[in-house]
Coordinates of C-alpha atoms in Angstrom, one line a residue:
M1 CA 19.8 -21.4 -24.3
T2 CA 17.3 -23.8 -22.9
T3 CA 14.4 -22.3 -20.9
P4 CA 14.3 -23.8 -17.4
N5 CA 11.3 -26.0 -16.7
V6 CA 9.0 -24.6 -14.1
L7 CA 9.0 -28.0 -12.4
D8 CA 12.6 -27.5 -11.5
E9 CA 11.7 -24.2 -9.8
L10 CA 8.8 -25.7 -7.9
E11 CA 11.0 -28.6 -6.7
W12 CA 13.8 -26.3 -5.6
R13 CA 11.2 -24.2 -3.6
G14 CA 10.0 -27.4 -1.9
L15 CA 6.5 -27.1 -3.4
I16 CA 6.0 -30.6 -4.6
A17 CA 5.1 -33.2 -2.0
H18 CA 3.5 -35.6 -4.5
S19 CA 2.9 -35.7 -8.2
T20 CA 1.6 -38.1 -10.9
D21 CA 4.0 -39.3 -13.5
R22 CA 6.9 -36.9 -12.9
D23 CA 8.5 -37.4 -16.4
A24 CA 5.2 -37.0 -18.2
L25 CA 4.5 -33.9 -16.2
R26 CA 7.9 -32.4 -16.9
A27 CA 7.4 -33.1 -20.6
A28 CA 4.0 -31.4 -20.7
L29 CA 5.2 -28.3 -18.8
G30 CA 8.1 -28.0 -21.3
E31 CA 6.1 -28.3 -24.5
G32 CA 3.8 -25.3 -24.2
S33 CA 1.3 -23.5 -22.1
V34 CA -0.5 -26.1 -19.8
K35 CA -4.0 -25.2 -18.6
F36 CA -4.2 -25.9 -14.9
Y37 CA -6.6 -25.3 -12.1
V38 CA -6.6 -25.0 -8.3
G39 CA -9.7 -24.9 -6.2
F40 CA -10.7 -22.9 -3.1
D41 CA -13.8 -23.8 -1.1
P42 CA -15.5 -20.8 0.6
T43 CA -15.9 -22.5 4.0
A44 CA -14.9 -19.2 5.7
P45 CA -15.1 -15.5 4.7
S46 CA -11.4 -15.3 4.0
L47 CA -8.5 -17.3 2.7
H48 CA -5.6 -18.1 5.1
M49 CA -1.9 -19.0 5.1
G50 CA -2.5 -22.5 3.7
H51 CA -4.5 -21.1 0.7
L52 CA -1.7 -18.6 0.1
V53 CA 0.6 -21.4 -0.8
Q54 CA -1.8 -22.4 -3.6
V55 CA -2.4 -18.8 -4.8
L56 CA 1.4 -18.1 -5.1
T57 CA 2.0 -21.5 -6.8
A58 CA -0.6 -20.6 -9.4
R59 CA 1.1 -17.3 -9.9
R60 CA 4.5 -19.0 -10.4
L61 CA 3.0 -21.3 -13.0
Q62 CA 1.4 -18.4 -14.8
E63 CA 4.6 -16.4 -14.8
A64 CA 6.2 -19.5 -16.4
G65 CA 3.7 -19.2 -19.3
H66 CA 1.0 -21.6 -18.1
T67 CA -2.7 -20.8 -18.0
P68 CA -4.6 -20.7 -14.7
Y69 CA -8.2 -21.5 -13.9
A70 CA -9.0 -20.4 -10.3
L71 CA -12.0 -22.3 -9.1
V72 CA -14.0 -20.9 -6.2
G73 CA -16.4 -23.7 -5.1
G74 CA -19.8 -22.3 -4.7
A75 CA -21.1 -25.9 -4.9
T76 CA -18.4 -27.8 -3.0
G77 CA -18.4 -25.0 -0.4
M78 CA -22.0 -26.0 0.4
I79 CA -20.7 -29.4 1.5
G80 CA -17.1 -29.1 2.7
D81 CA -14.2 -31.5 2.3
P82 CA -14.3 -34.2 5.1
R83 CA -11.7 -33.6 7.8
D84 CA -10.4 -35.8 10.6
S85 CA -11.9 -33.6 13.3
G86 CA -15.5 -34.3 12.4
E87 CA -18.5 -33.2 10.4
R88 CA -18.5 -29.6 9.1
T89 CA -21.3 -27.2 9.8
L90 CA -23.3 -26.6 6.6
N91 CA -23.7 -22.9 5.7
S92 CA -26.6 -21.3 3.9
L93 CA -26.6 -20.6 0.2
D94 CA -26.6 -16.9 0.8
T95 CA -23.6 -17.2 3.2
V96 CA -21.6 -19.3 0.7
K97 CA -22.4 -16.9 -2.2
D98 CA -21.1 -14.0 -0.1
W99 CA -17.9 -15.9 0.8
V100 CA -17.4 -16.8 -2.9
D101 CA -17.3 -13.1 -3.7
R102 CA -14.9 -12.4 -0.9
V103 CA -12.6 -15.3 -1.8
R104 CA -12.6 -14.3 -5.5
S105 CA -11.6 -10.8 -4.6
Q106 CA -8.6 -12.1 -2.6
I107 CA -7.4 -14.3 -5.4
E108 CA -7.7 -11.9 -8.3
P109 CA -4.9 -9.5 -7.4
F110 CA -2.3 -12.3 -7.6
L111 CA -3.1 -13.4 -11.2
S112 CA -3.1 -11.7 -14.6
F113 CA -6.3 -11.7 -16.5
E114 CA -4.7 -10.4 -19.7
G115 CA -2.4 -11.8 -22.4
D116 CA -2.0 -15.2 -24.1
N117 CA -2.2 -17.1 -20.8
A118 CA -4.8 -15.0 -19.1
A119 CA -6.3 -16.4 -15.9
T120 CA -10.0 -17.4 -15.7
M121 CA -12.2 -17.5 -12.6
V122 CA -14.8 -20.2 -12.4
N123 CA -17.4 -21.3 -10.0
N124 CA -18.4 -25.0 -9.8
Y125 CA -22.0 -24.0 -8.8
D126 CA -22.5 -23.0 -12.4
W127 CA -22.3 -26.6 -13.7
T128 CA -23.4 -28.4 -10.6
A129 CA -26.6 -26.7 -9.5
S130 CA -28.8 -27.8 -12.4
M131 CA -27.5 -31.4 -12.6
S132 CA -30.0 -34.0 -11.6
V133 CA -29.2 -36.7 -9.0
I134 CA -29.8 -39.4 -11.7
D135 CA -27.2 -37.8 -14.0
F136 CA -24.7 -37.4 -11.2
L137 CA -25.0 -41.0 -10.1
R138 CA -24.9 -42.4 -13.7
D139 CA -22.3 -40.1 -15.2
I140 CA -20.0 -39.6 -12.2
G141 CA -20.8 -42.1 -9.4
K142 CA -20.5 -45.1 -11.8
H143 CA -16.8 -44.5 -12.0
F144 CA -16.1 -44.6 -8.2
P145 CA -15.7 -48.1 -6.6
V146 CA -16.9 -47.8 -3.0
N147 CA -14.0 -50.0 -1.7
R148 CA -11.5 -47.4 -3.0
M149 CA -13.5 -44.6 -1.4
L150 CA -13.5 -46.4 1.9
A151 CA -9.7 -46.8 1.7
R152 CA -9.1 -43.1 1.8
D153 CA -7.3 -42.1 5.0
V154 CA -9.8 -39.4 6.0
V155 CA -12.7 -41.7 5.5
K156 CA -11.1 -44.5 7.5
S157 CA -10.4 -42.2 10.3
R158 CA -14.0 -41.1 10.4
L159 CA -15.8 -44.5 10.0
E160 CA -16.0 -45.3 13.7
A161 CA -17.3 -41.9 14.8
G162 CA -19.4 -41.6 11.6
I163 CA -19.3 -39.7 8.4
S164 CA -22.3 -38.4 6.4
Y165 CA -23.0 -39.5 2.9
T166 CA -22.7 -35.8 2.0
E167 CA -19.0 -35.6 3.0
F168 CA -18.3 -39.1 1.9
S169 CA -19.4 -38.0 -1.6
Y170 CA -17.3 -34.9 -1.7
V171 CA -14.5 -36.6 -3.7
L172 CA -17.0 -37.2 -6.5
M173 CA -17.9 -33.5 -6.8
Q174 CA -14.2 -32.3 -6.8
S175 CA -13.4 -35.0 -9.4
M176 CA -16.3 -33.8 -11.5
D177 CA -14.9 -30.3 -11.5
F178 CA -11.6 -31.6 -13.0
L179 CA -13.6 -33.6 -15.6
N180 CA -15.7 -30.6 -16.5
L181 CA -12.8 -28.2 -16.8
H182 CA -10.9 -30.8 -18.9
R183 CA -13.9 -31.2 -21.3
D184 CA -14.9 -27.5 -21.6
H185 CA -11.5 -25.8 -21.3
G186 CA -8.8 -28.4 -22.0
V187 CA -7.4 -28.2 -18.4
T188 CA -4.9 -31.1 -17.9
L189 CA -3.3 -30.3 -14.5
Q190 CA -4.8 -29.8 -11.0
F191 CA -2.9 -29.0 -7.9
G192 CA -3.6 -28.5 -4.2
G193 CA -2.4 -29.3 -0.7
S194 CA -1.1 -32.7 0.1
D195 CA -4.2 -33.3 2.3
Q196 CA -6.1 -33.2 -1.0
W197 CA -4.0 -35.8 -2.7
G198 CA -6.8 -38.4 -2.7
N199 CA -9.2 -35.9 -4.3
L200 CA -6.5 -34.8 -6.9
T201 CA -5.7 -38.4 -8.0
A202 CA -9.4 -39.3 -8.1
G203 CA -10.0 -36.5 -10.6
V204 CA -7.1 -37.8 -12.8
E205 CA -8.6 -41.3 -12.6
L206 CA -12.1 -40.0 -13.5
I207 CA -10.8 -38.3 -16.6
R208 CA -9.1 -41.6 -17.6
R209 CA -12.2 -43.7 -16.9
A210 CA -14.8 -41.3 -18.4
D211 CA -12.9 -39.9 -21.4
G212 CA -9.8 -42.2 -21.8
A213 CA -7.6 -39.1 -21.5
H214 CA -4.5 -38.4 -19.5
A215 CA -4.2 -35.7 -16.9
H216 CA -1.7 -34.6 -14.2
A217 CA -1.8 -33.7 -10.5
I218 CA 0.6 -32.0 -8.0
A219 CA 0.3 -31.7 -4.3
T220 CA 2.1 -29.1 -2.3
P221 CA 3.3 -30.0 1.2
L222 CA 1.5 -28.9 4.3
M223 CA 3.4 -26.2 6.1
T224 CA 4.6 -27.1 9.6
K225 CA 6.8 -25.6 12.3
A226 CA 10.1 -27.2 13.3
D227 CA 8.3 -29.3 15.9
G228 CA 5.9 -30.7 13.2
T229 CA 2.8 -28.7 14.4
K230 CA 0.8 -26.8 11.8
Y231 CA 1.3 -23.2 10.8
G232 CA -1.5 -20.8 10.2
K233 CA -2.2 -19.8 13.8
T234 CA -1.7 -16.6 15.7
E235 CA -2.8 -15.6 19.2
G236 CA -6.1 -14.5 17.7
G237 CA -6.7 -17.6 15.5
A238 CA -6.0 -18.5 11.9
L239 CA -3.5 -16.4 9.8
W240 CA -6.3 -14.8 7.7
L241 CA -5.5 -12.8 4.6
D242 CA -8.5 -10.4 5.1
P243 CA -7.2 -7.3 7.0
A244 CA -10.5 -7.0 8.8
M245 CA -10.0 -10.4 10.3
L246 CA -6.2 -10.1 11.0
S247 CA -4.5 -6.7 10.9
P248 CA -1.6 -6.2 8.5
Y249 CA 0.5 -5.3 11.7
A250 CA -0.3 -8.8 13.2
F251 CA 0.3 -10.4 9.9
H252 CA 3.7 -8.8 9.6
Q253 CA 4.6 -9.8 13.2
F254 CA 3.7 -13.4 12.5
W255 CA 6.3 -13.7 9.8
L256 CA 8.8 -11.6 11.8
N257 CA 8.6 -14.3 14.5
A258 CA 9.4 -17.2 12.2
E259 CA 11.8 -19.8 13.6
D260 CA 15.4 -19.6 12.3
A261 CA 15.2 -23.3 11.3
K262 CA 12.2 -22.6 9.0
V263 CA 13.0 -19.2 7.6
G264 CA 14.7 -20.5 4.4
E265 CA 11.7 -22.8 3.7
L266 CA 9.3 -20.0 4.2
L267 CA 11.3 -17.6 1.9
R268 CA 11.2 -20.3 -0.8
V269 CA 7.5 -20.9 -0.6
F270 CA 6.0 -17.5 0.2
T271 CA 8.3 -15.0 -1.7
F272 CA 9.5 -14.4 -5.2
L273 CA 13.1 -13.7 -4.2
T274 CA 15.7 -15.4 -6.4
R275 CA 17.7 -18.4 -5.3
E276 CA 20.8 -16.3 -4.8
E277 CA 18.9 -13.8 -2.5
I278 CA 17.3 -16.6 -0.5
E279 CA 20.5 -18.5 0.0
D280 CA 22.3 -15.3 1.1
L281 CA 19.5 -14.6 3.6
E282 CA 19.8 -18.2 4.9
Q283 CA 23.6 -17.7 5.3
Q284 CA 23.0 -14.4 7.2
T285 CA 20.5 -16.2 9.5
A286 CA 23.0 -19.0 10.2
D287 CA 25.9 -16.6 10.8
K288 CA 24.1 -13.9 12.8
P289 CA 20.7 -15.1 13.9
F290 CA 20.3 -12.3 16.3
L291 CA 20.0 -9.8 13.4
R292 CA 17.0 -11.8 12.0
A293 CA 17.8 -10.7 8.5
G294 CA 15.8 -13.6 7.0
Q295 CA 12.7 -12.9 9.1
K296 CA 12.7 -9.2 8.4
R297 CA 12.9 -9.7 4.7
L298 CA 10.3 -12.5 4.8
A299 CA 7.8 -10.4 6.8
D300 CA 8.3 -7.4 4.4
E301 CA 7.9 -9.5 1.3
V302 CA 4.8 -11.5 2.3
T303 CA 3.0 -8.5 3.8
A304 CA 3.7 -6.5 0.7
L305 CA 2.3 -9.3 -1.5
V306 CA -0.9 -9.6 0.5
H307 CA -1.5 -6.1 1.8
G308 CA 0.7 -3.8 -0.2
A309 CA 4.0 -2.0 0.4
E310 CA 2.3 0.9 2.3
E311 CA 1.1 -1.5 5.0
V312 CA 4.6 -2.8 5.4
E313 CA 5.8 0.6 6.3
H314 CA 2.9 1.3 8.7
A315 CA 3.6 -2.1 10.4
K316 CA 7.3 -1.4 10.8
A317 CA 6.7 2.1 12.1
A318 CA 4.2 0.9 14.6
A319 CA 6.5 -1.9 15.9
A320 CA 9.4 0.6 16.2
A321 CA 7.3 3.1 18.1
L322 CA 5.7 0.5 20.4
F323 CA 9.1 -0.8 21.4
G324 CA 10.3 2.6 22.2
G325 CA 12.1 3.5 19.0
G326 CA 9.7 6.0 17.4
D327 CA 7.0 8.5 17.7
L328 CA 3.7 7.0 18.9
G329 CA 1.8 10.1 17.6
A330 CA 3.1 9.4 14.1
I331 CA 1.5 6.0 13.9
R332 CA -1.7 5.8 11.9
P333 CA -4.6 5.4 14.4
A334 CA -6.0 2.2 12.8
T335 CA -2.5 0.5 12.9
L336 CA -1.9 1.6 16.5
A337 CA -5.3 0.2 17.6
A338 CA -4.7 -3.1 15.7
A339 CA -1.3 -3.5 17.3
L340 CA -2.4 -2.7 20.8
R341 CA -5.4 -5.0 20.5
E342 CA -3.1 -7.8 19.2
A343 CA -0.9 -7.3 22.3
G344 CA -3.9 -8.0 24.5
G345 CA -4.6 -4.8 26.3
T346 CA -7.7 -3.8 28.2
T347 CA -10.6 -1.2 28.0
L348 CA -11.6 1.3 30.6
P349 CA -14.8 3.3 30.7
A350 CA -14.6 7.0 30.2
G351 CA -14.1 9.1 33.4
D352 CA -11.3 9.5 35.9
M353 CA -8.4 7.2 35.0
P354 CA -6.7 5.0 37.6
G355 CA -3.2 5.7 38.7
I356 CA -0.2 4.2 37.0
L357 CA 0.1 1.3 39.4
D358 CA -3.5 0.2 38.8
L359 CA -3.0 0.7 35.0
L360 CA 0.0 -1.6 34.9
V361 CA -2.0 -4.3 36.7
A362 CA -5.1 -3.8 34.5
A363 CA -2.9 -4.0 31.4
G364 CA -1.4 -7.3 32.5
L365 CA 2.1 -5.9 32.8
A366 CA 2.2 -6.5 36.6
K367 CA 0.5 -9.2 38.7
S368 CA -0.1 -6.9 41.7
K369 CA 0.3 -3.3 42.8
G370 CA 3.4 -4.3 44.7
E371 CA 5.0 -5.7 41.5
A372 CA 3.9 -2.5 39.6
R373 CA 5.5 -0.4 42.3
R374 CA 8.8 -2.3 42.0
T375 CA 8.7 -1.9 38.2
V376 CA 8.4 1.9 38.5
T377 CA 11.0 2.3 41.2
E378 CA 13.5 0.2 39.2
G379 CA 12.9 2.4 36.2
G380 CA 11.2 -0.2 34.0
A381 CA 7.8 1.3 33.5
Y382 CA 6.9 3.6 30.6
L383 CA 3.8 5.5 29.7
N384 CA 3.6 6.6 26.0
N385 CA 7.4 5.8 25.7
V386 CA 8.3 8.1 28.6
R387 CA 9.8 6.5 31.7
V388 CA 7.5 6.7 34.7
E389 CA 9.2 8.1 37.8
D390 CA 6.2 9.2 39.9
L391 CA 4.5 6.4 41.7
E392 CA 1.4 8.6 42.1
L393 CA 1.2 9.5 38.4
Q394 CA -2.4 9.6 37.2
P395 CA -2.8 10.1 33.4
T396 CA -5.4 12.5 32.0
R397 CA -7.3 12.6 28.7
E398 CA -4.4 14.8 27.3
D399 CA -2.2 11.8 27.6
L400 CA -4.3 9.7 25.2
V401 CA -2.6 8.7 22.0
A402 CA -4.8 8.7 18.8
G403 CA -7.6 10.0 20.9
S404 CA -8.3 6.9 23.0
W405 CA -5.1 4.9 23.9
L406 CA -2.5 4.8 26.7
V407 CA 0.5 2.8 25.7
L408 CA 2.2 1.1 28.6
R409 CA 5.5 -0.7 28.5
R410 CA 7.5 -2.8 31.0
G411 CA 11.1 -3.0 30.1
K412 CA 12.1 -3.2 26.4
K413 CA 9.8 -5.8 25.0
N414 CA 6.5 -6.0 27.0
F415 CA 3.9 -3.5 26.0
A416 CA 0.1 -3.3 26.2
G417 CA -2.6 -0.8 25.4
V418 CA -5.4 0.6 27.6
E419 CA -8.3 1.9 25.5
V420 CA -10.4 4.5 27.2
A421 CA -13.9 4.3 25.8

């Protein structure tokens, strides 16, 4: 029986937006273990959803027998890849070093560092910091025609407003990484997001010009919503992988709220479910979208990959309780706090607490005391999952959940927390 080529799997999952010579790449991936690399610049203290596409793609390639080199850019992170929106803020060396360590620790759990195709972590600061400007210009810059650099889309979009020589030269540094890994480790494939395609092909071209050798590149597509806008945002900002920057509860909720039209695509890209499992979930979503079978499995799978199975159970228990289907007192305090802060509650100073009508207004569940009064009289107000019937109800400290929270709900779906300091 012929072993399937991993390229077929990547194509089915929609993970290839661009590639260099597809036939040559297919042949290389079918002949033996290909050494490949993917780079991550530490321009923030955490990776986010877009980076997760690359991390999981690296894992797929490794599971297919290929050998990963995960590069965290201590050097390129000092500069930052140019972007359409304008010049990046340069971070200090100490900040970048700290972020390098954080990013490495987020990547490492996804790869295996044992066996015949063990992963290797590398930092381009190691071969860049001691390089002289003269050597850089002679050995690398010589191979980059300025007219081709000017033709890059991101450069053209920035020329009128201005682009620094630092960011203009970023492509040389990333290409040098590919050349260095090719020479020292035999790496012949680089991949990254489709917004990196110019940098990826520049590295392939540098290897050809400098060493007369052949290399490959793949670009994964940028993830977008059904309306074409970018993913990676929650109410609180980017979809960070660091639980200190985005709670596992909020992370789980993000995937749970995926659009029906995109759930199949997200299952292919972000989970390791089989084709049969994904196609079955797509069918269930099409037949009975109200059950949200695809979204539930997606949220569980991705949250387990990033934060662990235990956090999945905590997130599901918290959601059930907050929407009236479980015991609030059984929720882990950290998960409860994260969920209520994500819902956009409010904080009150210690002391006598306001009455229920004022609390509903303070929590944003009613626009006025009159509206709060109607909510209570119509039976739609809840305190700690107990329907409020008394318009004069005034909670006490004994009502606090997890020591400091009141959980308010209006109807079935609108809830908020009031934290008593």
